[in-house]
Amino acid sequence: MVGTRGDAGPGEVLVKIRGGSEAFLAFSDEPLPKGTTVLVVDTRGARTVGVTPWTDPWGDQ
């Protein structure tokens, strides 16, 4: 996958959906490195999402 680049352009995320994972273009307000866990916060059309960094408040339970 490809990290997001903030205002410089999209990256790519894998979204767990329908029992598998699918790739989506991802935009974020700030650049996010490859491997960052994200939360999808909006949709921007077919297979394009807005994301923000995410830290699970319950950890790996």
GROMACS .gro file of N, CA and C in nm:
model
  183
    1MET      N    1   0.083  -0.116   0.000
    1MET     CA    2   0.000   0.000   0.000
    1MET      C    3   0.089   0.124   0.000
    2VAL      N    4   0.029   0.237  -0.025
    2VAL     CA    5   0.102   0.362  -0.039
    2VAL      C    6   0.054   0.460   0.068
    3GLY      N    7   0.148   0.524   0.139
    3GLY     CA    8   0.112   0.624   0.239
    3GLY      C    9   0.041   0.742   0.173
    4THR      N   10  -0.041   0.813   0.251
    4THR     CA   11  -0.107   0.932   0.197
    4THR      C   12  -0.009   1.049   0.199
    5ARG      N   13  -0.036   1.151   0.119
    5ARG     CA   14   0.056   1.264   0.106
    5ARG      C   15  -0.008   1.397   0.145
    6GLY      N   16  -0.115   1.394   0.222
    6GLY     CA   17  -0.181   1.517   0.263
    6GLY      C   18  -0.229   1.595   0.142
    7ASP      N   19  -0.196   1.725   0.135
    7ASP     CA   20  -0.237   1.809   0.023
    7ASP      C   21  -0.172   1.769  -0.109
    8ALA      N   22  -0.063   1.693  -0.105
    8ALA     CA   23   0.009   1.655  -0.226
    8ALA      C   24  -0.058   1.542  -0.304
    9GLY      N   25  -0.158   1.476  -0.244
    9GLY     CA   26  -0.229   1.372  -0.318
    9GLY      C   27  -0.264   1.251  -0.235
   10PRO      N   28  -0.335   1.158  -0.298
   10PRO     CA   29  -0.385   1.042  -0.225
   10PRO      C   30  -0.279   0.934  -0.207
   11GLY      N   31  -0.311   0.845  -0.116
   11GLY     CA   32  -0.238   0.721  -0.100
   11GLY      C   33  -0.336   0.608  -0.124
   12GLU      N   34  -0.310   0.494  -0.064
   12GLU     CA   35  -0.397   0.379  -0.082
   12GLU      C   36  -0.411   0.308   0.051
   13VAL      N   37  -0.532   0.261   0.081
   13VAL     CA   38  -0.556   0.185   0.204
   13VAL      C   39  -0.628   0.055   0.170
   14LEU      N   40  -0.612  -0.042   0.258
   14LEU     CA   41  -0.690  -0.166   0.251
   14LEU      C   42  -0.801  -0.156   0.352
   15VAL      N   43  -0.924  -0.173   0.307
   15VAL     CA   44  -1.041  -0.166   0.395
   15VAL      C   45  -1.097  -0.306   0.410
   16LYS      N   46  -1.113  -0.350   0.536
   16LYS     CA   47  -1.175  -0.480   0.561
   16LYS      C   48  -1.324  -0.467   0.535
   17ILE      N   49  -1.373  -0.542   0.437
   17ILE     CA   50  -1.512  -0.531   0.395
   17ILE      C   51  -1.557  -0.662   0.333
   18ARG      N   52  -1.682  -0.698   0.356
   18ARG     CA   53  -1.741  -0.819   0.297
   18ARG      C   54  -1.656  -0.945   0.318
   19GLY      N   55  -1.597  -0.959   0.435
   19GLY     CA   56  -1.521  -1.079   0.467
   19GLY      C   57  -1.382  -1.083   0.404
   20GLY      N   58  -1.337  -0.974   0.344
   20GLY     CA   59  -1.205  -0.968   0.283
   20GLY      C   60  -1.149  -0.827   0.297
   21SER      N   61  -1.052  -0.795   0.215
   21SER     CA   62  -0.993  -0.662   0.213
   21SER      C   63  -0.993  -0.610   0.070
   22GLU      N   64  -1.025  -0.481   0.054
   22GLU     CA   65  -1.026  -0.418  -0.078
   22GLU      C   66  -0.946  -0.289  -0.072
   23ALA      N   67  -0.878  -0.255  -0.181
   23ALA     CA   68  -0.797  -0.134  -0.188
   23ALA      C   69  -0.883  -0.014  -0.228
   24PHE      N   70  -0.859   0.100  -0.162
   24PHE     CA   71  -0.928   0.225  -0.191
   24PHE      C   72  -0.824   0.337  -0.198
   25LEU      N   73  -0.847   0.438  -0.284
   25LEU     CA   74  -0.767   0.560  -0.278
   25LEU      C   75  -0.801   0.629  -0.148
   26ALA      N   76  -0.701   0.689  -0.082
   26ALA     CA   77  -0.723   0.751   0.048
   26ALA      C   78  -0.662   0.889   0.054
   27PHE      N   79  -0.742   0.987   0.099
   27PHE     CA   80  -0.696   1.123   0.121
   27PHE      C   81  -0.693   1.151   0.270
   28SER      N   82  -0.595   1.231   0.314
   28SER     CA   83  -0.587   1.272   0.454
   28SER      C   84  -0.543   1.417   0.461
   29ASP      N   85  -0.570   1.483   0.574
   29ASP     CA   86  -0.530   1.623   0.592
   29ASP      C   87  -0.379   1.638   0.602
   30GLU      N   88  -0.313   1.537   0.656
   30GLU     CA   89  -0.167   1.540   0.674
   30GLU      C   90  -0.108   1.413   0.614
   31PRO      N   91   0.017   1.416   0.572
   31PRO     CA   92   0.078   1.294   0.519
   31PRO      C   93   0.081   1.184   0.625
   32LEU      N   94   0.050   1.062   0.585
   32LEU     CA   95   0.053   0.946   0.674
   32LEU      C   96   0.144   0.840   0.613
   33PRO      N   97   0.239   0.789   0.689
   33PRO     CA   98   0.330   0.689   0.633
   33PRO      C   99   0.260   0.555   0.608
   34LYS      N  100   0.318   0.479   0.517
   34LYS     CA  101   0.270   0.344   0.488
   34LYS      C  102   0.266   0.266   0.619
   35GLY      N  103   0.159   0.190   0.640
   35GLY     CA  104   0.146   0.108   0.760
   35GLY      C  105   0.068   0.173   0.873
   36THR      N  106   0.033   0.301   0.858
   36THR     CA  107  -0.045   0.371   0.961
   36THR      C  108  -0.186   0.313   0.968
   37THR      N  109  -0.235   0.284   1.088
   37THR     CA  110  -0.373   0.242   1.105
   37THR      C  111  -0.460   0.366   1.095
   38VAL      N  112  -0.566   0.358   1.013
   38VAL     CA  113  -0.651   0.475   0.990
   38VAL      C  114  -0.797   0.442   1.014
   39LEU      N  115  -0.876   0.548   1.031
   39LEU     CA  116  -1.020   0.540   1.042
   39LEU      C  117  -1.078   0.610   0.920
   40VAL      N  118  -1.168   0.544   0.850
   40VAL     CA  119  -1.235   0.607   0.736
   40VAL      C  120  -1.338   0.705   0.790
   41VAL      N  121  -1.329   0.833   0.750
   41VAL     CA  122  -1.417   0.936   0.802
   41VAL      C  123  -1.515   0.991   0.698
   42ASP      N  124  -1.491   0.963   0.570
   42ASP     CA  125  -1.588   1.003   0.468
   42ASP      C  126  -1.561   0.928   0.338
   43THR      N  127  -1.656   0.938   0.248
   43THR     CA  128  -1.640   0.882   0.115
   43THR      C  129  -1.634   0.997   0.015
   44ARG      N  130  -1.557   0.976  -0.089
   44ARG     CA  131  -1.540   1.081  -0.191
   44ARG      C  132  -1.571   1.027  -0.329
   45GLY      N  133  -1.660   0.933  -0.335
   45GLY     CA  134  -1.695   0.872  -0.462
   45GLY      C  135  -1.656   0.726  -0.462
   46ALA      N  136  -1.668   0.666  -0.578
   46ALA     CA  137  -1.640   0.523  -0.591
   46ALA      C  138  -1.495   0.492  -0.554
   47ARG      N  139  -1.477   0.407  -0.455
   47ARG     CA  140  -1.347   0.355  -0.413
   47ARG      C  141  -1.249   0.462  -0.370
   48THR      N  142  -1.300   0.574  -0.318
   48THR     CA  143  -1.216   0.683  -0.267
   48THR      C  144  -1.269   0.724  -0.131
   49VAL      N  145  -1.179   0.732  -0.031
   49VAL     CA  146  -1.221   0.764   0.106
   49VAL      C  147  -1.132   0.872   0.167
   50GLY      N  148  -1.183   0.937   0.268
   50GLY     CA  149  -1.105   1.027   0.352
   50GLY      C  150  -1.070   0.952   0.480
   51VAL      N  151  -0.946   0.966   0.527
   51VAL     CA  152  -0.902   0.893   0.646
   51VAL      C  153  -0.832   0.985   0.745
   52THR      N  154  -0.824   0.939   0.869
   52THR     CA  155  -0.750   1.007   0.975
   52THR      C  156  -0.676   0.899   1.053
   53PRO      N  157  -0.563   0.933   1.115
   53PRO     CA  158  -0.491   0.831   1.194
   53PRO      C  159  -0.580   0.777   1.306
   54TRP      N  160  -0.564   0.650   1.340
   54TRP     CA  161  -0.647   0.586   1.441
   54TRP      C  162  -0.561   0.505   1.536
   55THR      N  163  -0.587   0.522   1.666
   55THR     CA  164  -0.529   0.438   1.768
   55THR      C  165  -0.644   0.374   1.843
   56ASP      N  166  -0.648   0.242   1.845
   56ASP     CA  167  -0.757   0.170   1.912
   56ASP      C  168  -0.751   0.199   2.062
   57PRO      N  169  -0.856   0.260   2.120
   57PRO     CA  170  -0.853   0.294   2.262
   57PRO      C  171  -0.851   0.173   2.354
   58TRP      N  172  -0.887   0.056   2.304
   58TRP     CA  173  -0.886  -0.066   2.384
   58TRP      C  174  -0.764  -0.152   2.355
   59GLY      N  175  -0.679  -0.108   2.266
   59GLY     CA  176  -0.559  -0.186   2.234
   59GLY      C  177  -0.593  -0.314   2.162
   60ASP      N  178  -0.508  -0.413   2.173
   60ASP     CA  179  -0.527  -0.541   2.104
   60ASP      C  180  -0.598  -0.641   2.195
   61GLN      N  181  -0.723  -0.615   2.223
   61GLN     CA  182  -0.800  -0.705   2.310
   61GLN      C  183  -0.858  -0.819   2.232
   0.00000   0.00000   0.00000
